[in-house]
mmCIF file of C-alpha atoms and ligand atoms in Angstrom:
data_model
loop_
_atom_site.group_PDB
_atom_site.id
_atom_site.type_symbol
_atom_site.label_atom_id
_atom_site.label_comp_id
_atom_site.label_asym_id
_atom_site.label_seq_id
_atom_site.Cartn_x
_atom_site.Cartn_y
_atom_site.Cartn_z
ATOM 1 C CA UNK A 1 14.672 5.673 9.142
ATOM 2 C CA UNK A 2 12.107 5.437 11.724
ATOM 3 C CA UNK A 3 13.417 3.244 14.882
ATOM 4 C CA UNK A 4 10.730 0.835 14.934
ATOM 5 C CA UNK A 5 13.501 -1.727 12.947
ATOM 6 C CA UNK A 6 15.737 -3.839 14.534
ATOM 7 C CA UNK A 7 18.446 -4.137 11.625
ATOM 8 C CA UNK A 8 20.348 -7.439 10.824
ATOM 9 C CA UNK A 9 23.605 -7.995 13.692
ATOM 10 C CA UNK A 10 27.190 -7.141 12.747
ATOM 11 C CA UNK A 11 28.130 -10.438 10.727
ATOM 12 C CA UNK A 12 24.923 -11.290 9.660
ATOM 13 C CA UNK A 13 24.916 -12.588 6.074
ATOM 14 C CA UNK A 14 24.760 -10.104 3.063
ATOM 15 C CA UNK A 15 24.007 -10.492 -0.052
ATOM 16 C CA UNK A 16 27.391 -10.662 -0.877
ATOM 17 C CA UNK A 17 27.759 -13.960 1.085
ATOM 18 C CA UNK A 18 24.850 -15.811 -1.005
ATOM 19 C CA UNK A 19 25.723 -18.445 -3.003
ATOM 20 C CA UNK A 20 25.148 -17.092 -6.808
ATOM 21 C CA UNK A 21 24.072 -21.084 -7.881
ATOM 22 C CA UNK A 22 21.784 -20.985 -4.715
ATOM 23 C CA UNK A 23 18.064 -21.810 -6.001
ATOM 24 C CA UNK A 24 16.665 -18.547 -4.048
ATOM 25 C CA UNK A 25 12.984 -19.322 -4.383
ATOM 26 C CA UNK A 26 13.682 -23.219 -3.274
ATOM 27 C CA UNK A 27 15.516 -21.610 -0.628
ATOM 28 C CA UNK A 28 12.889 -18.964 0.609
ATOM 29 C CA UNK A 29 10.183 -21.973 0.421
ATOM 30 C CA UNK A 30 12.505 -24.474 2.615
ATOM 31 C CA UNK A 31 13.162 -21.413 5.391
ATOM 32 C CA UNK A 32 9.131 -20.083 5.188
ATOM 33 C CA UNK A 33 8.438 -24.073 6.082
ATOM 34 C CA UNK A 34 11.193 -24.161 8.673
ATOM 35 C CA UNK A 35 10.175 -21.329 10.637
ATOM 36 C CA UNK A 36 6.202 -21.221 9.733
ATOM 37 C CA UNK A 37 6.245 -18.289 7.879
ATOM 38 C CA UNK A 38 4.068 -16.646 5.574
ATOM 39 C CA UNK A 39 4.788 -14.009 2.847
ATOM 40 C CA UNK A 40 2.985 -11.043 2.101
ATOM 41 C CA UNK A 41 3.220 -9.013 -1.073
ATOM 42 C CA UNK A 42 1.281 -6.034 -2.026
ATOM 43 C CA UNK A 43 0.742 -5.953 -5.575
ATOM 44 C CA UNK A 44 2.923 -3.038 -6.228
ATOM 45 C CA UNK A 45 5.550 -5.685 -5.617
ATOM 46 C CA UNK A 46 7.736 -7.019 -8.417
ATOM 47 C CA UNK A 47 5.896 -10.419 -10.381
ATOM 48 C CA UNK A 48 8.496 -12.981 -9.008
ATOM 49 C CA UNK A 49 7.778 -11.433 -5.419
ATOM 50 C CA UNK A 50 4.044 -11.909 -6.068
ATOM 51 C CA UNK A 51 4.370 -15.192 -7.443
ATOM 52 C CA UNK A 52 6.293 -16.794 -4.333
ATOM 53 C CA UNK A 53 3.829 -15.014 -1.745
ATOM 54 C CA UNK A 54 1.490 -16.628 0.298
ATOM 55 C CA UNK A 55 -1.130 -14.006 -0.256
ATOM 56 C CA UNK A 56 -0.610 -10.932 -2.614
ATOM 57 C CA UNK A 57 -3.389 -7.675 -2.015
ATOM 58 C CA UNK A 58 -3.745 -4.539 -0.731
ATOM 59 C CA UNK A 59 -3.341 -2.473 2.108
ATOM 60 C CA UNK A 60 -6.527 -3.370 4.164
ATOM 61 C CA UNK A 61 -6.026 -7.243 2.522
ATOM 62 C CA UNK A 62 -3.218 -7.765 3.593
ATOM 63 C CA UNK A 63 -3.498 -6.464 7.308
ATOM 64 C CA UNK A 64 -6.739 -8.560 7.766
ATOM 65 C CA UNK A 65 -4.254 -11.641 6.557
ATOM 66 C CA UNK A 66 -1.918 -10.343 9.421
ATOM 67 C CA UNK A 67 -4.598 -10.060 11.651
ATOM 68 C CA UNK A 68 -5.959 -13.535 11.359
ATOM 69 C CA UNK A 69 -2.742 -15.651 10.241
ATOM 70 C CA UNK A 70 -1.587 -18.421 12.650
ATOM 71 C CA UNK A 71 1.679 -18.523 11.266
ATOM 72 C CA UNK A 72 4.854 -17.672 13.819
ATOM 73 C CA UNK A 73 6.058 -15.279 11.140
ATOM 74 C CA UNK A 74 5.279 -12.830 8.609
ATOM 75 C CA UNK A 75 7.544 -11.379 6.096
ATOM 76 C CA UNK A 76 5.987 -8.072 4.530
ATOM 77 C CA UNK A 77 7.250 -7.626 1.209
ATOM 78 C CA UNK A 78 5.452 -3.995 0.453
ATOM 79 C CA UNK A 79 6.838 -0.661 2.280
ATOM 80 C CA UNK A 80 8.011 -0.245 5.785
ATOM 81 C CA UNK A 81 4.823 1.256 6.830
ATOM 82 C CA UNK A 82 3.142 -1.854 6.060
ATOM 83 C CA UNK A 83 5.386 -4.222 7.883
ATOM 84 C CA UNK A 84 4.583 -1.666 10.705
ATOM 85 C CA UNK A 85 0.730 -2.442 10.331
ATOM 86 C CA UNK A 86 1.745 -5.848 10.302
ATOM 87 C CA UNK A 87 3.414 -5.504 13.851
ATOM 88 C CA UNK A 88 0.572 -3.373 15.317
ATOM 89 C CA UNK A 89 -2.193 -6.076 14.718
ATOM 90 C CA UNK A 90 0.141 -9.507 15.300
ATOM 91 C CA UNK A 91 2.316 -8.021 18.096
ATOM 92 C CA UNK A 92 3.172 -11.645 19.224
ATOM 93 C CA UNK A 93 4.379 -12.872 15.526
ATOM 94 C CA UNK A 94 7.620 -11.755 14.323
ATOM 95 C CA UNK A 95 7.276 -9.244 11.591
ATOM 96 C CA UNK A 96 10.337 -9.312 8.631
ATOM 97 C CA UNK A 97 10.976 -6.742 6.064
ATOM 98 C CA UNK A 98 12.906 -7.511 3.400
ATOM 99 C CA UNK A 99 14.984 -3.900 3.160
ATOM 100 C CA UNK A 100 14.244 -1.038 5.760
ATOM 101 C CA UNK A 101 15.056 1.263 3.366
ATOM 102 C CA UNK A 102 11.688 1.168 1.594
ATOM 103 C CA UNK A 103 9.930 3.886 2.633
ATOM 104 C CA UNK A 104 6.818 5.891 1.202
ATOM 105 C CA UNK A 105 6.765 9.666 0.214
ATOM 106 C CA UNK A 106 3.634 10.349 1.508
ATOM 107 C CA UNK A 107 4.485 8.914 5.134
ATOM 108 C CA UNK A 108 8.054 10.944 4.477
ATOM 109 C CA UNK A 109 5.201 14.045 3.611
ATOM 110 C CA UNK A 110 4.241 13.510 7.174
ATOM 111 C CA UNK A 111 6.159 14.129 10.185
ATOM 112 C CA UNK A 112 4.236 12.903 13.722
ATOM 113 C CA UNK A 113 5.879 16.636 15.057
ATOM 114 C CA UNK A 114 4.255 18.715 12.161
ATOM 115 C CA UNK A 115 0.662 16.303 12.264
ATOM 116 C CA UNK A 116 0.811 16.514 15.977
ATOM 117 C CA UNK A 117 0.793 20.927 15.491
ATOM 118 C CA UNK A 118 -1.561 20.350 12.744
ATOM 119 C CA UNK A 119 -3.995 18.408 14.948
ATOM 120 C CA UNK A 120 -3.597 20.827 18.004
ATOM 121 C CA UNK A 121 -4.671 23.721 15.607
ATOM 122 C CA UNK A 122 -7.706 22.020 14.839
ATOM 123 C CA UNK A 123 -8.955 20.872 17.776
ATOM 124 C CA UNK A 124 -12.424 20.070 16.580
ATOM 125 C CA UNK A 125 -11.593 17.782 14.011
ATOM 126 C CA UNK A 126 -11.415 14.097 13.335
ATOM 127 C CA UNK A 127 -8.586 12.636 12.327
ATOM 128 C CA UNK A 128 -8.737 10.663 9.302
ATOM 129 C CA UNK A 129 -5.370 9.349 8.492
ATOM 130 C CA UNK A 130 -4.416 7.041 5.602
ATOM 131 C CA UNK A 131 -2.785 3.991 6.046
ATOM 132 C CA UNK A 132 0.767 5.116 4.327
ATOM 133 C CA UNK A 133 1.998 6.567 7.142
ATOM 134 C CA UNK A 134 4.141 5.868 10.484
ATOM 135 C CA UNK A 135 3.346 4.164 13.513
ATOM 136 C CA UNK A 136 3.773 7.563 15.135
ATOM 137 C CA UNK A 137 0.994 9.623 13.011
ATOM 138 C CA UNK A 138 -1.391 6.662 13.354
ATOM 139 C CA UNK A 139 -0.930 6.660 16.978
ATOM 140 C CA UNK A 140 -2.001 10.705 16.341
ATOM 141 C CA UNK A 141 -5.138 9.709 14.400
ATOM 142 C CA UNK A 142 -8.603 8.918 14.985
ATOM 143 C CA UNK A 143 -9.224 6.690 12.354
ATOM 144 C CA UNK A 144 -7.050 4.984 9.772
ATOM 145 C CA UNK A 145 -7.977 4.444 6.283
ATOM 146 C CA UNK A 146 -7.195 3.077 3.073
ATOM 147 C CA UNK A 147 -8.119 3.866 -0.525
ATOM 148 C CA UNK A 148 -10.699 0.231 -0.467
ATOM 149 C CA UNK A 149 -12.308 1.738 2.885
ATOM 150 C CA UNK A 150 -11.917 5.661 2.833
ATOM 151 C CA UNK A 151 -15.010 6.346 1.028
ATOM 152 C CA UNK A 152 -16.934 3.837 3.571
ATOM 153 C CA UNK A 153 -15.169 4.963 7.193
ATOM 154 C CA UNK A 154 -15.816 8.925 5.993
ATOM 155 C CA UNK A 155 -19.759 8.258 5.421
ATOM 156 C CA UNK A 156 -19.908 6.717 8.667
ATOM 157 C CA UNK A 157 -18.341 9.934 10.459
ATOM 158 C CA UNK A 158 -20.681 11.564 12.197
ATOM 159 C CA UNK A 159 -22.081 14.870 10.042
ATOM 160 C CA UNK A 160 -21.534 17.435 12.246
ATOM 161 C CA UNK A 161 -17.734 17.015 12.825
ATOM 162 C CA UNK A 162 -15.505 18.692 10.275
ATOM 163 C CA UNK A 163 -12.533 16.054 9.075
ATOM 164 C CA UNK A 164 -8.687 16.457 8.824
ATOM 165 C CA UNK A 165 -7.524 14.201 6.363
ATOM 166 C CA UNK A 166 -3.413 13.231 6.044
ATOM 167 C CA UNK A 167 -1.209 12.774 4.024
ATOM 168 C CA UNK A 168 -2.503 12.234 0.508
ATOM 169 C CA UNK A 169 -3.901 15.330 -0.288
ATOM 170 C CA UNK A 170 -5.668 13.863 -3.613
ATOM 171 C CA UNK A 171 -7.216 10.809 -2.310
ATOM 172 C CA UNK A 172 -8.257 13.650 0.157
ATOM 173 C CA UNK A 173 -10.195 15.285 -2.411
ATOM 174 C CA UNK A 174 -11.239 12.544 -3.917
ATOM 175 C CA UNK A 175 -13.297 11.104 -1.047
ATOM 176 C CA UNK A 176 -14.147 15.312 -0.283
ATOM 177 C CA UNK A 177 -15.976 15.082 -3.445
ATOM 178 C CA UNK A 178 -17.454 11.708 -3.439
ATOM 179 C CA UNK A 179 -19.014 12.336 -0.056
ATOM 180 C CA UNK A 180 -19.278 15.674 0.164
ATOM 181 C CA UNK A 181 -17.765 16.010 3.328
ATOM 182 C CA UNK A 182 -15.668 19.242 3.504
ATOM 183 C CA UNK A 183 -12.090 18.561 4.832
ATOM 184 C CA UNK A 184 -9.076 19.866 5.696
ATOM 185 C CA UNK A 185 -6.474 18.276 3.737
ATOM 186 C CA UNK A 186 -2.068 17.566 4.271
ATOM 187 C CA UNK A 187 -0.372 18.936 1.682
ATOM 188 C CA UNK A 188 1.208 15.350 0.506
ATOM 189 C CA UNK A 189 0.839 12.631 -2.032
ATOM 190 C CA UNK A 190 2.614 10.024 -3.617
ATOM 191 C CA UNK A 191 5.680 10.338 -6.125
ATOM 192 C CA UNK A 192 4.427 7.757 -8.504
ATOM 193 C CA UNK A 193 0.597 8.940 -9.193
ATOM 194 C CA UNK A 194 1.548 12.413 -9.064
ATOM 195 C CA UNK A 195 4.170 12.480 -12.129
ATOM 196 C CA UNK A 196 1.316 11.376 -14.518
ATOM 197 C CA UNK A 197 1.153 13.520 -17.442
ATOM 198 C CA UNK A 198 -2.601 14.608 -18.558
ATOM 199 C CA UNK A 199 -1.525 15.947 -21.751
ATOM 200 C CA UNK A 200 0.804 12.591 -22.526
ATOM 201 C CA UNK A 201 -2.357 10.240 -21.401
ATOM 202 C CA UNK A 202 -5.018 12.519 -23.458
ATOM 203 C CA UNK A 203 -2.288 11.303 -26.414
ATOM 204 C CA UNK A 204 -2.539 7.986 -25.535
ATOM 205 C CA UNK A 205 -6.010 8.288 -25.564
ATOM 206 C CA UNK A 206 -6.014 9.120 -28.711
ATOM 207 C CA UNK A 207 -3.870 6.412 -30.108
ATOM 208 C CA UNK A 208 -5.850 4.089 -28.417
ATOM 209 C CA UNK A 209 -9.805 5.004 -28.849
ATOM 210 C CA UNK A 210 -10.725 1.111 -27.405
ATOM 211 C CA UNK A 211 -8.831 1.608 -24.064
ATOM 212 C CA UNK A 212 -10.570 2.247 -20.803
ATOM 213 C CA UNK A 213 -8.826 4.475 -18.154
ATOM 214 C CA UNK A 214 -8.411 3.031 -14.837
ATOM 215 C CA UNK A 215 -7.102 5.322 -12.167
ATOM 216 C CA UNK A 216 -6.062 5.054 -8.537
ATOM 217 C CA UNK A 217 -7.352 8.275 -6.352
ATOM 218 C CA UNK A 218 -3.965 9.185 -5.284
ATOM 219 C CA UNK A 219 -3.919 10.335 -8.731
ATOM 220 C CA UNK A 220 -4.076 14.106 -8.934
ATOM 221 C CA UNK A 221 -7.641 15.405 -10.306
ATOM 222 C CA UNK A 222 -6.331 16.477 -13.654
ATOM 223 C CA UNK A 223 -5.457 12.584 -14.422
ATOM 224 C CA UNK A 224 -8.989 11.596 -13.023
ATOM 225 C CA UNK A 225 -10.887 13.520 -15.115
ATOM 226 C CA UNK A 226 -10.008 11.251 -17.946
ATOM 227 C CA UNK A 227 -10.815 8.121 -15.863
ATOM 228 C CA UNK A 228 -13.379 5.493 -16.709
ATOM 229 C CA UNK A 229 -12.774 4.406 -13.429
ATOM 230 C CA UNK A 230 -11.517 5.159 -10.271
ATOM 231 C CA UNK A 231 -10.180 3.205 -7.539
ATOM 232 C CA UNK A 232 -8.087 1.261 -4.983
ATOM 233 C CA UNK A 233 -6.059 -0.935 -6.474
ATOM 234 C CA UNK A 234 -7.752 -4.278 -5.640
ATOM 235 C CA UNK A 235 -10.764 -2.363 -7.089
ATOM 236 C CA UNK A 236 -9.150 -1.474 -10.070
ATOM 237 C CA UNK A 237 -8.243 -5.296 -10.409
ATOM 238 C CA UNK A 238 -11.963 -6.055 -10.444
ATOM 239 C CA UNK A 239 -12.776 -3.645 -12.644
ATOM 240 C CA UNK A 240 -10.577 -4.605 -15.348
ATOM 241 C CA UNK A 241 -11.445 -8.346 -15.125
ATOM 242 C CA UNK A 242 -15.053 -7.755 -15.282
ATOM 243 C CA UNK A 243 -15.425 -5.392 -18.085
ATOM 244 C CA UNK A 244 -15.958 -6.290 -21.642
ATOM 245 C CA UNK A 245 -13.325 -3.560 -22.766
ATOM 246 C CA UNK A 246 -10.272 -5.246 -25.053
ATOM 247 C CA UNK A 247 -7.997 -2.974 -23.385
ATOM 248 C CA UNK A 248 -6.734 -0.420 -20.526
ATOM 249 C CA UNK A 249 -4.661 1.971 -19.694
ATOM 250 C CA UNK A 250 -3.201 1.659 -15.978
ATOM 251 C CA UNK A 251 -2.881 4.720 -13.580
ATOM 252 C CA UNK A 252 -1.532 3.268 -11.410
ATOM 253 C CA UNK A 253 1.901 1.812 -9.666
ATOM 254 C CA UNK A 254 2.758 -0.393 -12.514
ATOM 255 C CA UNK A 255 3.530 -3.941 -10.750
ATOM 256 C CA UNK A 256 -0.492 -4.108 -10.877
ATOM 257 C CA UNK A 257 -0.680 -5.397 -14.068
ATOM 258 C CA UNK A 258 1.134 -8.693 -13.320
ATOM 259 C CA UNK A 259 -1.811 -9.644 -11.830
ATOM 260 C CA UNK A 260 -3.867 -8.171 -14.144
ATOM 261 C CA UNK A 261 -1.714 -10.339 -16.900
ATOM 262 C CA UNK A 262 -1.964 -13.147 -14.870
ATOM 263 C CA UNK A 263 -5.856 -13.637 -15.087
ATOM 264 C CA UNK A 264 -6.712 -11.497 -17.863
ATOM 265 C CA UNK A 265 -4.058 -12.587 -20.878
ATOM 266 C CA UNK A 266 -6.476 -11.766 -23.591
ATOM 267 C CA UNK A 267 -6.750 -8.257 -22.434
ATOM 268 C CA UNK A 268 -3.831 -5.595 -23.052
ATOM 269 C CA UNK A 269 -2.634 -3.252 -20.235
ATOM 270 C CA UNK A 270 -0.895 0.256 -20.605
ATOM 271 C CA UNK A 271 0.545 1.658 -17.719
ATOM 272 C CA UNK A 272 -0.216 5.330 -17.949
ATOM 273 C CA UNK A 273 2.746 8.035 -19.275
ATOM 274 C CA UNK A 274 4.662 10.207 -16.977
ATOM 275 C CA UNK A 275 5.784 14.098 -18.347
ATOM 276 C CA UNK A 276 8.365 12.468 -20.990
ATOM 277 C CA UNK A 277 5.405 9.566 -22.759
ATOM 278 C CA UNK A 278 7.478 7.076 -21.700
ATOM 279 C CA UNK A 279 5.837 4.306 -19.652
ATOM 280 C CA UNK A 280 8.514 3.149 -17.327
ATOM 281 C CA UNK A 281 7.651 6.105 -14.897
ATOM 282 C CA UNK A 282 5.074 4.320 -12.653
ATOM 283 C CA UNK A 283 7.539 2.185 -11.042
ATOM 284 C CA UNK A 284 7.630 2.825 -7.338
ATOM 285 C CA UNK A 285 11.351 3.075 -5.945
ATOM 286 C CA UNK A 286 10.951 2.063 -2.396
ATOM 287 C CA UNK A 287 8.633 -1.153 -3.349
ATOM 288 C CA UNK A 288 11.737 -1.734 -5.638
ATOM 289 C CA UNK A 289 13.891 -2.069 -3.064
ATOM 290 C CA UNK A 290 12.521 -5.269 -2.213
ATOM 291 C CA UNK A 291 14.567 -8.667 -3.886
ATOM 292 C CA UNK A 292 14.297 -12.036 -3.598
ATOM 293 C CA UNK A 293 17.915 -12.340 -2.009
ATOM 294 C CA UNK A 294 16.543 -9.697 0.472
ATOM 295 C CA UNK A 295 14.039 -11.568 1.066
ATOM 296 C CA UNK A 296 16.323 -14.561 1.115
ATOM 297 C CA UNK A 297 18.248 -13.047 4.076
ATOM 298 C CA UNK A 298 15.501 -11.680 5.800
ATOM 299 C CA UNK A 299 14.531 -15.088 6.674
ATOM 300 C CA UNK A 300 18.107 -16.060 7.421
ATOM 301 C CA UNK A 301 19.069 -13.098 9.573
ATOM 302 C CA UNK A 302 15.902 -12.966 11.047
ATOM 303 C CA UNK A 303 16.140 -9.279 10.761
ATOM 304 C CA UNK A 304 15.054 -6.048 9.371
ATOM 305 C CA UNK A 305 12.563 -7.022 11.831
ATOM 306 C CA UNK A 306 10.287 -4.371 13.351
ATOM 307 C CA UNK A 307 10.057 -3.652 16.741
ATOM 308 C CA UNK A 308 8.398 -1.294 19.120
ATOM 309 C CA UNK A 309 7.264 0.322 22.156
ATOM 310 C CA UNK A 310 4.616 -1.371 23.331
ATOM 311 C CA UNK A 311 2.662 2.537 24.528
ATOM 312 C CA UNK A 312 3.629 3.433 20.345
ATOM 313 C CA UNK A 313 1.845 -0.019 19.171
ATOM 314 C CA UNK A 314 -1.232 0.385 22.001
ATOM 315 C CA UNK A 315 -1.533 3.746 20.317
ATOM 316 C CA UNK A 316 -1.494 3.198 16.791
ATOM 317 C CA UNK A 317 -3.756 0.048 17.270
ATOM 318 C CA UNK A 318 -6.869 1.784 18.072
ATOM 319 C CA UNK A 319 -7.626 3.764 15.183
ATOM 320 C CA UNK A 320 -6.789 0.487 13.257
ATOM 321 C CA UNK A 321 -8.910 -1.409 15.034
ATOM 322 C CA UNK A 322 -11.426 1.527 14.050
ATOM 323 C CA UNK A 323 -10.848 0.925 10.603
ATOM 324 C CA UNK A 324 -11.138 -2.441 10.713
ATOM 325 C CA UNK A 325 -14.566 -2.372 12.255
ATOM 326 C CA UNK A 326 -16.089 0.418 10.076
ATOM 327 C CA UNK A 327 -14.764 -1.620 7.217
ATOM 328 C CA UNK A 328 -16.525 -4.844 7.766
ATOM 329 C CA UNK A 329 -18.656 -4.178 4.743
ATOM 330 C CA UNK A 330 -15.808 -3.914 2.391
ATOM 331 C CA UNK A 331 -15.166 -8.032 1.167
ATOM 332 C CA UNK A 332 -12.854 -9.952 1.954
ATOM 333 C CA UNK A 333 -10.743 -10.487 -0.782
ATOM 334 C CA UNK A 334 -10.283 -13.972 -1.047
ATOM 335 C CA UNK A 335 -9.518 -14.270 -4.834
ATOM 336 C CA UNK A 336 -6.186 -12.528 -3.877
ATOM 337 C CA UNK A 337 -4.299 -15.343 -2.264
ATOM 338 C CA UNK A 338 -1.860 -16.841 -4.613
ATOM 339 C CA UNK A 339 0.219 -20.336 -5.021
HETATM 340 O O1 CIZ B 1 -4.030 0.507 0.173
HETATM 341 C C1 CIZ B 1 -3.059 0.159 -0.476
HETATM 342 O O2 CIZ B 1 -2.569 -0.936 -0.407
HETATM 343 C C2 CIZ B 1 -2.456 1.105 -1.435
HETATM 344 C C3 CIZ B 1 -1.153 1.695 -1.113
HETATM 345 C C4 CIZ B 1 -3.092 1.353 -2.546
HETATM 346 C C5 CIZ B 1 -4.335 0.634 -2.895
HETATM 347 O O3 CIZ B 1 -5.192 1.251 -3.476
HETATM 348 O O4 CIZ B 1 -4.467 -0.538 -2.624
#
């Protein structure tokens, strides 16, 4: 646990103390009103959590809705690194995570100690860090990225600098290859799109000759090879709902395909196999954590709330601000926002 959360005060309600007849998503609309909240949910978030959000997108989506919002709070239903974004932008809102327990492999991949050494030993180098990581390593960075903007913020780096690029070593490689920019890459990525199995979604494949391949670039090469398409999620969203293809298969976190569901019913969605076929793999554990009675309490408690120094939030806000400025010719995504 970093120590950028404030956690909920001895005799705080728990979810032991909710009423079980309570109408929870009543109750999380009368307490959003209340206190002029707004909800954010990334779409790897559970379909009742994006249903009852305010807005429901990406990474670089949803920080440009925590940039701009006017309400007094936000409540970051995604990963703790996110609510942290959330903080760094809208340092005068208060920022609520549901659980402060949901973390991210690849910012777990990535120490600020070990990236600070890293950096040090290449001292010629800019620092292009993806946006799942901690306050700490972004305060480290030069630029921050995400997997809408990566390809975008790297062209625009000037050509005669090489590039360190932390923590996901695939995206990495990805964006290496798409650019052909050589760089010097973490050794981390993400639990979920590295358990896909190549030889289980070459089966699949098979059983399904109709289905297009959509995969995210955290994805290890091996899985992209077999990819129609490749990209971010709320580019993978597109994709899907403007091709003529009957079906998909989905490499991806798996929550995706509510929304996918949701404005595509006609089409059919596969999320793609992990090692034993099976397709429940793709679920990612820390945006689990998240529940509507968390969410529930958040409100209540006002706490997990995230919190810190102000030197730590100065830091980490410039190579955000970078990002968003070298990303102002990514769209706005404004068919994301839900209700
Ligand atoms: O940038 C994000 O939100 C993540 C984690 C993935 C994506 O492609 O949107």
């Amino acid at each position: 646990m970093t120590d950028t959360i404030v956690l909920p005060s001895a005799g705080a309600m728990t979810e032991a103390g909710i009423d079980p007849t309570l109408d929870l998503v009543a109750e999380i609309d009368r307490l959003r009103r209340e206190r002029n909240a707004v909800i954010l949910a990334h779409y790897y978030q559970d379909g009742e959590i994006q249903d009852l959000a305010d807005f429901v997108g990406d990474s670089l989506d949803l920080s440009r809705k925590a940039a701009a919002t006017d309400a007094d709070v936000i409540v970051f239903c995604g990963v703790r690194f996110m609510g942290e974004v959330a903080k760094i932008v809208s340092p005068h809102k208060t920022v609520l995570i549901p659980d402060a327990e949901a973390g991210c492999s690849l910012e777990e991949s990535c120490r600020a100690d070990a990236f600070r050494h890293f950096r040090e030993k290449h001292p010629d180098h800019i620092a292009v860090t993806y946006i799942n990581c901690s306050a700490e390593v972004k305060a480290l960075s030069d630029v921050i990225v995400t997997s809408s903007n990566a390809e975008v913020i790297v062209r625009q780096l000037p050509a005669d600098k090489p590039i360190l690029f932390a923590p996901d070593r695939h995206l990495g490689a990805f964006i290496a290859r798409k650019t052909g920019r050589e760089m010097t890459l973490w050794p981390g990525s993400c639990i979920i799109h590295e358990q896909f199995s190549e030889k289980e979604l070459v089966k699949l494949k098979v059983r399904h000759p109709k289905a297009k391949v959509a995969a995210h670039p955290e994805c290890p090469e091996s899985i992209l090879t077999h990819a129609d398409h490749v990209g971010s999620t709320r580019n993978i969203l597109d994709y899907v709902l403007n091709s003529d293809a009957p079906e998909f298969i989905i490499a991806t976190e798996l929550h995706i395909i509510h929304q996918m569901a949701k404005a595509a019913p006609h089409k059919t969605f596969i999320p793609a196999p992990g090692a034993d076929g099976s397709c429940n793999c793709a679920s990612c554990p820390f945006m689990a954590k998240n529940t509507l009675e968390k969410i529930y309490l958040c409100l209540k408690n006002d706490a997990p709330r995230v919190e810190m120094p102000e030197e730590l939030r100065l830091g980490a806000l410039k190579p955000l601000e970078r990002m968003l400025e070298m990303s102002v010719s990514v769209p706005v995504k404004a068919a994301t926002d839900a209700a």
